[in-house]
mmCIF file with all atom_site columns, N, CA and C in Angstrom:
data_model
loop_
_atom_site.group_PDB
_atom_site.id
_atom_site.type_symbol
_atom_site.label_atom_id
_atom_site.label_alt_id
_atom_site.label_comp_id
_atom_site.label_asym_id
_atom_site.label_entity_id
_atom_site.label_seq_id
_atom_site.pdbx_PDB_ins_code
_atom_site.Cartn_x
_atom_site.Cartn_y
_atom_site.Cartn_z
_atom_site.occupancy
_atom_site.B_iso_or_equiv
_atom_site.pdbx_formal_charge
_atom_site.auth_seq_id
_atom_site.auth_comp_id
_atom_site.auth_asym_id
_atom_site.auth_atom_id
_atom_site.pdbx_PDB_model_num
ATOM 1   N N  . MET X 1 1  ? -124.670 -58.885 -30.676 1.00 91.00 ? 1  MET X N  1
ATOM 2   C CA . MET X 1 1  ? -123.170 -58.999 -30.574 1.00 91.00 ? 1  MET X CA 1
ATOM 3   C C  . MET X 1 1  ? -122.628 -57.829 -29.997 1.00 91.00 ? 1  MET X C  1
ATOM 4   N N  . GLU X 1 2  ? -121.446 -58.131 -29.356 1.00 94.00 ? 2  GLU X N  1
ATOM 5   C CA . GLU X 1 2  ? -120.749 -57.045 -28.697 1.00 94.00 ? 2  GLU X CA 1
ATOM 6   C C  . GLU X 1 2  ? -119.720 -56.381 -29.715 1.00 94.00 ? 2  GLU X C  1
ATOM 7   N N  . LEU X 1 3  ? -119.366 -55.088 -29.604 1.00 95.00 ? 3  LEU X N  1
ATOM 8   C CA . LEU X 1 3  ? -118.401 -54.425 -30.468 1.00 95.00 ? 3  LEU X CA 1
ATOM 9   C C  . LEU X 1 3  ? -117.120 -54.517 -29.698 1.00 95.00 ? 3  LEU X C  1
ATOM 10  N N  . VAL X 1 4  ? -116.034 -54.999 -30.395 1.00 94.00 ? 4  VAL X N  1
ATOM 11  C CA . VAL X 1 4  ? -114.689 -55.146 -29.748 1.00 94.00 ? 4  VAL X CA 1
ATOM 12  C C  . VAL X 1 4  ? -113.682 -54.465 -30.651 1.00 94.00 ? 4  VAL X C  1
ATOM 13  N N  . THR X 1 5  ? -112.943 -53.616 -30.064 1.00 96.00 ? 5  THR X N  1
ATOM 14  C CA . THR X 1 5  ? -111.902 -52.870 -30.926 1.00 96.00 ? 5  THR X CA 1
ATOM 15  C C  . THR X 1 5  ? -110.564 -53.470 -30.448 1.00 96.00 ? 5  THR X C  1
ATOM 16  N N  . PHE X 1 6  ? -109.770 -53.778 -31.524 1.00 93.00 ? 6  PHE X N  1
ATOM 17  C CA . PHE X 1 6  ? -108.361 -54.249 -31.119 1.00 93.00 ? 6  PHE X CA 1
ATOM 18  C C  . PHE X 1 6  ? -107.404 -53.873 -32.420 1.00 93.00 ? 6  PHE X C  1
ATOM 19  N N  . LYS X 1 7  ? -106.179 -53.885 -32.169 1.00 96.00 ? 7  LYS X N  1
ATOM 20  C CA . LYS X 1 7  ? -105.224 -53.645 -33.069 1.00 96.00 ? 7  LYS X CA 1
ATOM 21  C C  . LYS X 1 7  ? -104.506 -55.059 -33.545 1.00 96.00 ? 7  LYS X C  1
ATOM 22  N N  . ILE X 1 8  ? -104.292 -55.168 -34.913 1.00 96.00 ? 8  ILE X N  1
ATOM 23  C CA . ILE X 1 8  ? -103.565 -56.245 -35.397 1.00 96.00 ? 8  ILE X CA 1
ATOM 24  C C  . ILE X 1 8  ? -102.675 -55.768 -36.369 1.00 96.00 ? 8  ILE X C  1
ATOM 25  N N  . PRO X 1 9  ? -101.442 -56.609 -36.577 1.00 98.00 ? 9  PRO X N  1
ATOM 26  C CA . PRO X 1 9  ? -100.459 -56.124 -37.660 1.00 98.00 ? 9  PRO X CA 1
ATOM 27  C C  . PRO X 1 9  ? -101.096 -55.906 -39.070 1.00 98.00 ? 9  PRO X C  1
ATOM 28  N N  . LYS X 1 10 ? -100.655 -55.058 -39.748 1.00 98.00 ? 10 LYS X N  1
ATOM 29  C CA . LYS X 1 10 ? -101.135 -54.647 -41.044 1.00 98.00 ? 10 LYS X CA 1
ATOM 30  C C  . LYS X 1 10 ? -101.050 -55.916 -41.950 1.00 98.00 ? 10 LYS X C  1
ATOM 31  N N  . GLU X 1 11 ? -99.968  -56.736 -41.841 1.00 98.00 ? 11 GLU X N  1
ATOM 32  C CA . GLU X 1 11 ? -99.832  -58.001 -42.704 1.00 98.00 ? 11 GLU X CA 1
ATOM 33  C C  . GLU X 1 11 ? -100.949 -58.850 -42.394 1.00 98.00 ? 11 GLU X C  1
ATOM 34  N N  . LEU X 1 12 ? -101.425 -58.996 -41.215 1.00 98.00 ? 12 LEU X N  1
ATOM 35  C CA . LEU X 1 12 ? -102.576 -59.918 -40.875 1.00 98.00 ? 12 LEU X CA 1
ATOM 36  C C  . LEU X 1 12 ? -103.856 -59.424 -41.518 1.00 98.00 ? 12 LEU X C  1
ATOM 37  N N  . ILE X 1 13 ? -104.158 -58.115 -41.375 1.00 98.00 ? 13 ILE X N  1
ATOM 38  C CA . ILE X 1 13 ? -105.354 -57.536 -42.008 1.00 98.00 ? 13 ILE X CA 1
ATOM 39  C C  . ILE X 1 13 ? -105.409 -57.616 -43.425 1.00 98.00 ? 13 ILE X C  1
ATOM 40  N N  . GLU X 1 14 ? -104.248 -57.569 -44.121 1.00 98.00 ? 14 GLU X N  1
ATOM 41  C CA . GLU X 1 14 ? -104.127 -57.734 -45.561 1.00 98.00 ? 14 GLU X CA 1
ATOM 42  C C  . GLU X 1 14 ? -104.439 -59.176 -45.930 1.00 98.00 ? 14 GLU X C  1
ATOM 43  N N  . GLU X 1 15 ? -104.093 -60.042 -45.114 1.00 98.00 ? 15 GLU X N  1
ATOM 44  C CA . GLU X 1 15 ? -104.406 -61.516 -45.385 1.00 98.00 ? 15 GLU X CA 1
ATOM 45  C C  . GLU X 1 15 ? -105.866 -61.750 -45.205 1.00 98.00 ? 15 GLU X C  1
ATOM 46  N N  . VAL X 1 16 ? -106.568 -61.127 -44.116 1.00 98.00 ? 16 VAL X N  1
ATOM 47  C CA . VAL X 1 16 ? -107.967 -61.234 -43.941 1.00 98.00 ? 16 VAL X CA 1
ATOM 48  C C  . VAL X 1 16 ? -108.688 -60.563 -45.209 1.00 98.00 ? 16 VAL X C  1
ATOM 49  N N  . ASP X 1 17 ? -108.192 -59.447 -45.673 1.00 99.00 ? 17 ASP X N  1
ATOM 50  C CA . ASP X 1 17 ? -108.813 -58.722 -46.772 1.00 99.00 ? 17 ASP X CA 1
ATOM 51  C C  . ASP X 1 17 ? -108.685 -59.753 -48.025 1.00 99.00 ? 17 ASP X C  1
ATOM 52  N N  . ASN X 1 18 ? -107.559 -60.349 -48.217 1.00 99.00 ? 18 ASN X N  1
ATOM 53  C CA . ASN X 1 18 ? -107.405 -61.362 -49.337 1.00 99.00 ? 18 ASN X CA 1
ATOM 54  C C  . ASN X 1 18 ? -108.470 -62.347 -49.215 1.00 99.00 ? 18 ASN X C  1
ATOM 55  N N  . LEU X 1 19 ? -108.864 -62.959 -48.136 1.00 98.00 ? 19 LEU X N  1
ATOM 56  C CA . LEU X 1 19 ? -109.742 -63.998 -47.941 1.00 98.00 ? 19 LEU X CA 1
ATOM 57  C C  . LEU X 1 19 ? -111.195 -63.399 -48.347 1.00 98.00 ? 19 LEU X C  1
ATOM 58  N N  . VAL X 1 20 ? -111.398 -62.218 -47.949 1.00 99.00 ? 20 VAL X N  1
ATOM 59  C CA . VAL X 1 20 ? -112.732 -61.485 -48.197 1.00 99.00 ? 20 VAL X CA 1
ATOM 60  C C  . VAL X 1 20 ? -112.768 -61.218 -49.579 1.00 99.00 ? 20 VAL X C  1
ATOM 61  N N  . ASN X 1 21 ? -111.778 -60.740 -50.330 1.00 99.00 ? 21 ASN X N  1
ATOM 62  C CA . ASN X 1 21 ? -111.771 -60.424 -51.675 1.00 99.00 ? 21 ASN X CA 1
ATOM 63  C C  . ASN X 1 21 ? -111.876 -61.776 -52.577 1.00 99.00 ? 21 ASN X C  1
ATOM 64  N N  . LYS X 1 22 ? -111.448 -62.847 -52.141 1.00 99.00 ? 22 LYS X N  1
ATOM 65  C CA . LYS X 1 22 ? -111.657 -64.197 -52.812 1.00 99.00 ? 22 LYS X CA 1
ATOM 66  C C  . LYS X 1 22 ? -113.052 -64.726 -52.542 1.00 99.00 ? 22 LYS X C  1
ATOM 67  N N  . GLY X 1 23 ? -113.773 -64.069 -51.716 1.00 99.00 ? 23 GLY X N  1
ATOM 68  C CA . GLY X 1 23 ? -115.190 -64.503 -51.490 1.00 99.00 ? 23 GLY X CA 1
ATOM 69  C C  . GLY X 1 23 ? -115.360 -65.553 -50.421 1.00 99.00 ? 23 GLY X C  1
ATOM 70  N N  . LEU X 1 24 ? -114.264 -65.838 -49.698 1.00 98.00 ? 24 LEU X N  1
ATOM 71  C CA . LEU X 1 24 ? -114.388 -66.916 -48.584 1.00 98.00 ? 24 LEU X CA 1
ATOM 72  C C  . LEU X 1 24 ? -115.152 -66.366 -47.441 1.00 98.00 ? 24 LEU X C  1
ATOM 73  N N  . PHE X 1 25 ? -115.130 -65.111 -47.218 1.00 99.00 ? 25 PHE X N  1
ATOM 74  C CA . PHE X 1 25 ? -115.949 -64.421 -46.113 1.00 99.00 ? 25 PHE X CA 1
ATOM 75  C C  . PHE X 1 25 ? -116.602 -63.235 -46.674 1.00 99.00 ? 25 PHE X C  1
ATOM 76  N N  . SER X 1 26 ? -117.639 -62.746 -46.134 1.00 99.00 ? 26 SER X N  1
ATOM 77  C CA . SER X 1 26 ? -118.418 -61.674 -46.720 1.00 99.00 ? 26 SER X CA 1
ATOM 78  C C  . SER X 1 26 ? -117.801 -60.293 -46.090 1.00 99.00 ? 26 SER X C  1
ATOM 79  N N  . SER X 1 27 ? -117.062 -60.459 -45.094 1.00 98.00 ? 27 SER X N  1
ATOM 80  C CA . SER X 1 27 ? -116.521 -59.214 -44.468 1.00 98.00 ? 27 SER X CA 1
ATOM 81  C C  . SER X 1 27 ? -115.259 -59.548 -43.493 1.00 98.00 ? 27 SER X C  1
ATOM 82  N N  . ARG X 1 28 ? -114.616 -58.540 -43.208 1.00 98.00 ? 28 ARG X N  1
ATOM 83  C CA . ARG X 1 28 ? -113.449 -58.850 -42.215 1.00 98.00 ? 28 ARG X CA 1
ATOM 84  C C  . ARG X 1 28 ? -114.020 -59.346 -40.946 1.00 98.00 ? 28 ARG X C  1
ATOM 85  N N  . SER X 1 29 ? -115.151 -58.797 -40.444 1.00 97.00 ? 29 SER X N  1
ATOM 86  C CA . SER X 1 29 ? -115.791 -59.285 -39.262 1.00 97.00 ? 29 SER X CA 1
ATOM 87  C C  . SER X 1 29 ? -116.091 -60.810 -39.198 1.00 97.00 ? 29 SER X C  1
ATOM 88  N N  . GLU X 1 30 ? -116.693 -61.187 -40.365 1.00 98.00 ? 30 GLU X N  1
ATOM 89  C CA . GLU X 1 30 ? -117.008 -62.574 -40.421 1.00 98.00 ? 30 GLU X CA 1
ATOM 90  C C  . GLU X 1 30 ? -115.707 -63.483 -40.374 1.00 98.00 ? 30 GLU X C  1
ATOM 91  N N  . ALA X 1 31 ? -114.681 -63.013 -41.035 1.00 98.00 ? 31 ALA X N  1
ATOM 92  C CA . ALA X 1 31 ? -113.387 -63.796 -41.048 1.00 98.00 ? 31 ALA X CA 1
ATOM 93  C C  . ALA X 1 31 ? -112.873 -63.921 -39.677 1.00 98.00 ? 31 ALA X C  1
ATOM 94  N N  . ILE X 1 32 ? -112.884 -62.748 -38.986 1.00 97.00 ? 32 ILE X N  1
ATOM 95  C CA . ILE X 1 32 ? -112.197 -62.743 -37.704 1.00 97.00 ? 32 ILE X CA 1
ATOM 96  C C  . ILE X 1 32 ? -113.100 -63.513 -36.574 1.00 97.00 ? 32 ILE X C  1
ATOM 97  N N  . ARG X 1 33 ? -114.398 -63.447 -36.762 1.00 97.00 ? 33 ARG X N  1
ATOM 98  C CA . ARG X 1 33 ? -115.254 -64.257 -35.922 1.00 97.00 ? 33 ARG X CA 1
ATOM 99  C C  . ARG X 1 33 ? -114.977 -65.723 -36.128 1.00 97.00 ? 33 ARG X C  1
ATOM 100 N N  . TYR X 1 34 ? -114.854 -66.039 -37.473 1.00 98.00 ? 34 TYR X N  1
ATOM 101 C CA . TYR X 1 34 ? -114.528 -67.506 -37.776 1.00 98.00 ? 34 TYR X CA 1
ATOM 102 C C  . TYR X 1 34 ? -113.304 -68.010 -37.032 1.00 98.00 ? 34 TYR X C  1
ATOM 103 N N  . ALA X 1 35 ? -112.251 -67.108 -37.190 1.00 96.00 ? 35 ALA X N  1
ATOM 104 C CA . ALA X 1 35 ? -110.906 -67.414 -36.662 1.00 96.00 ? 35 ALA X CA 1
ATOM 105 C C  . ALA X 1 35 ? -110.954 -67.568 -35.142 1.00 96.00 ? 35 ALA X C  1
ATOM 106 N N  . ILE X 1 36 ? -111.651 -66.709 -34.505 1.00 93.00 ? 36 ILE X N  1
ATOM 107 C CA . ILE X 1 36 ? -111.641 -66.804 -33.112 1.00 93.00 ? 36 ILE X CA 1
ATOM 108 C C  . ILE X 1 36 ? -112.530 -68.015 -32.711 1.00 93.00 ? 36 ILE X C  1
ATOM 109 N N  . GLY X 1 37 ? -113.556 -68.284 -33.355 1.00 92.00 ? 37 GLY X N  1
ATOM 110 C CA . GLY X 1 37 ? -114.391 -69.629 -33.139 1.00 92.00 ? 37 GLY X CA 1
ATOM 111 C C  . GLY X 1 37 ? -113.444 -70.702 -33.323 1.00 92.00 ? 37 GLY X C  1
ATOM 112 N N  . MET X 1 38 ? -112.622 -70.829 -34.268 1.00 91.00 ? 38 MET X N  1
ATOM 113 C CA . MET X 1 38 ? -111.687 -71.904 -34.547 1.00 91.00 ? 38 MET X CA 1
ATOM 114 C C  . MET X 1 38 ? -110.560 -71.996 -33.373 1.00 91.00 ? 38 MET X C  1
ATOM 115 N N  . LEU X 1 39 ? -110.175 -70.872 -32.896 1.00 87.00 ? 39 LEU X N  1
ATOM 116 C CA . LEU X 1 39 ? -109.261 -70.840 -31.887 1.00 87.00 ? 39 LEU X CA 1
ATOM 117 C C  . LEU X 1 39 ? -109.837 -71.495 -30.552 1.00 87.00 ? 39 LEU X C  1
ATOM 118 N N  . ILE X 1 40 ? -111.145 -71.082 -30.173 1.00 86.00 ? 40 ILE X N  1
ATOM 119 C CA . ILE X 1 40 ? -111.818 -71.398 -29.056 1.00 86.00 ? 40 ILE X CA 1
ATOM 120 C C  . ILE X 1 40 ? -112.116 -73.055 -29.135 1.00 86.00 ? 40 ILE X C  1
ATOM 121 N N  . THR X 1 41 ? -112.514 -73.373 -30.284 1.00 87.00 ? 41 THR X N  1
ATOM 122 C CA . THR X 1 41 ? -112.751 -74.847 -30.497 1.00 87.00 ? 41 THR X CA 1
ATOM 123 C C  . THR X 1 41 ? -111.527 -75.674 -30.289 1.00 87.00 ? 41 THR X C  1
ATOM 124 N N  . ASN X 1 42 ? -110.303 -75.173 -30.799 1.00 83.00 ? 42 ASN X N  1
ATOM 125 C CA . ASN X 1 42 ? -109.098 -75.994 -30.677 1.00 83.00 ? 42 ASN X CA 1
ATOM 126 C C  . ASN X 1 42 ? -108.358 -75.786 -29.357 1.00 83.00 ? 42 ASN X C  1
ATOM 127 N N  . ILE X 1 43 ? -108.812 -74.960 -28.452 1.00 81.00 ? 43 ILE X N  1
ATOM 128 C CA . ILE X 1 43 ? -108.095 -74.769 -27.140 1.00 81.00 ? 43 ILE X CA 1
ATOM 129 C C  . ILE X 1 43 ? -107.953 -76.073 -26.313 1.00 81.00 ? 43 ILE X C  1
ATOM 130 N N  . PRO X 1 44 ? -109.006 -77.032 -26.174 1.00 75.00 ? 44 PRO X N  1
ATOM 131 C CA . PRO X 1 44 ? -108.734 -78.166 -25.507 1.00 75.00 ? 44 PRO X CA 1
ATOM 132 C C  . PRO X 1 44 ? -107.561 -79.031 -26.146 1.00 75.00 ? 44 PRO X C  1
ATOM 133 N N  . GLU X 1 45 ? -107.545 -79.032 -27.405 1.00 68.00 ? 45 GLU X N  1
ATOM 134 C CA . GLU X 1 45 ? -106.342 -79.817 -28.213 1.00 68.00 ? 45 GLU X CA 1
ATOM 135 C C  . GLU X 1 45 ? -105.081 -79.193 -27.824 1.00 68.00 ? 45 GLU X C  1
ATOM 136 N N  . LYS X 1 46 ? -105.011 -77.791 -27.811 1.00 68.00 ? 46 LYS X N  1
ATOM 137 C CA . LYS X 1 46 ? -103.707 -77.129 -27.476 1.00 68.00 ? 46 LYS X CA 1
ATOM 138 C C  . LYS X 1 46 ? -103.364 -77.465 -26.115 1.00 68.00 ? 46 LYS X C  1
ATOM 139 N N  . ARG X 1 47 ? -104.191 -77.393 -25.169 1.00 69.00 ? 47 ARG X N  1
ATOM 140 C CA . ARG X 1 47 ? -103.924 -77.723 -23.860 1.00 69.00 ? 47 ARG X CA 1
ATOM 141 C C  . ARG X 1 47 ? -103.261 -79.184 -23.742 1.00 69.00 ? 47 ARG X C  1
ATOM 142 N N  . LEU X 1 48 ? -103.828 -80.072 -24.440 1.00 63.00 ? 48 LEU X N  1
ATOM 143 C CA . LEU X 1 48 ? -103.418 -81.433 -24.419 1.00 63.00 ? 48 LEU X CA 1
ATOM 144 C C  . LEU X 1 48 ? -101.954 -81.403 -24.922 1.00 63.00 ? 48 LEU X C  1
ATOM 145 N N  . GLU X 1 49 ? -101.735 -80.748 -26.124 1.00 68.00 ? 49 GLU X N  1
ATOM 146 C CA . GLU X 1 49 ? -100.353 -80.732 -26.655 1.00 68.00 ? 49 GLU X CA 1
ATOM 147 C C  . GLU X 1 49 ? -99.346  -80.134 -25.647 1.00 68.00 ? 49 GLU X C  1
ATOM 148 N N  . ILE X 1 50 ? -99.822  -79.111 -24.962 1.00 66.00 ? 50 ILE X N  1
ATOM 149 C CA . ILE X 1 50 ? -98.883  -78.434 -24.027 1.00 66.00 ? 50 ILE X CA 1
ATOM 150 C C  . ILE X 1 50 ? -98.511  -79.384 -22.939 1.00 66.00 ? 50 ILE X C  1
ATOM 151 N N  . LYS X 1 51 ? -99.585  -80.027 -22.438 1.00 68.00 ? 51 LYS X N  1
ATOM 152 C CA . LYS X 1 51 ? -99.417  -81.014 -21.337 1.00 68.00 ? 51 LYS X CA 1
ATOM 153 C C  . LYS X 1 51 ? -98.415  -82.230 -21.806 1.00 68.00 ? 51 LYS X C  1
ATOM 154 N N  . ASN X 1 52 ? -98.529  -82.641 -22.980 1.00 70.00 ? 52 ASN X N  1
ATOM 155 C CA . ASN X 1 52 ? -97.739  -83.651 -23.564 1.00 70.00 ? 52 ASN X CA 1
ATOM 156 C C  . ASN X 1 52 ? -96.359  -83.160 -24.007 1.00 70.00 ? 52 ASN X C  1
ATOM 157 N N  . GLY X 1 53 ? -96.120  -81.868 -23.846 1.00 69.00 ? 53 GLY X N  1
ATOM 158 C CA . GLY X 1 53 ? -94.839  -81.318 -24.345 1.00 69.00 ? 53 GLY X CA 1
ATOM 159 C C  . GLY X 1 53 ? -94.659  -81.178 -25.854 1.00 69.00 ? 53 GLY X C  1
ATOM 160 N N  . SER X 1 54 ? -95.654  -81.118 -26.679 1.00 64.00 ? 54 SER X N  1
ATOM 161 C CA . SER X 1 54 ? -95.567  -81.068 -28.141 1.00 64.00 ? 54 SER X CA 1
ATOM 162 C C  . SER X 1 54 ? -96.236  -79.864 -28.748 1.00 64.00 ? 54 SER X C  1
ATOM 163 N N  . ALA X 1 55 ? -96.383  -78.871 -27.957 1.00 57.00 ? 55 ALA X N  1
ATOM 164 C CA . ALA X 1 55 ? -96.969  -77.685 -28.442 1.00 57.00 ? 55 ALA X CA 1
ATOM 165 C C  . ALA X 1 55 ? -96.090  -76.816 -29.451 1.00 57.00 ? 55 ALA X C  1
ATOM 166 N N  . CYS X 1 56 ? -96.655  -76.363 -30.426 1.00 58.00 ? 56 CYS X N  1
ATOM 167 C CA . CYS X 1 56 ? -95.996  -75.501 -31.406 1.00 58.00 ? 56 CYS X CA 1
ATOM 168 C C  . CYS X 1 56 ? -95.967  -74.047 -30.929 1.00 58.00 ? 56 CYS X C  1
ATOM 169 N N  . GLN X 1 57 ? -94.870  -73.311 -31.166 1.00 53.00 ? 57 GLN X N  1
ATOM 170 C CA . GLN X 1 57 ? -94.924  -71.902 -30.775 1.00 53.00 ? 57 GLN X CA 1
ATOM 171 C C  . GLN X 1 57 ? -95.336  -71.140 -31.968 1.00 53.00 ? 57 GLN X C  1
ATOM 172 N N  . ALA X 1 58 ? -96.233  -70.167 -31.938 1.00 51.00 ? 58 ALA X N  1
ATOM 173 C CA . ALA X 1 58 ? -96.685  -69.340 -32.855 1.00 51.00 ? 58 ALA X CA 1
ATOM 174 C C  . ALA X 1 58 ? -95.715  -68.213 -33.285 1.00 51.00 ? 58 ALA X C  1
#
């Protein structure tokens, strides 16, 4: 695996920590890898929503 360094808002990392503390993930890294994987998986759906004019704004 590659090492990637980035900054995210404190509130988001606290939410990630909550998921880890609840036992849903073994580490921050695992949780973030899962989230990125979900994003990549859902990109085709998001493109379709944008094309159809029904995309939600984050």
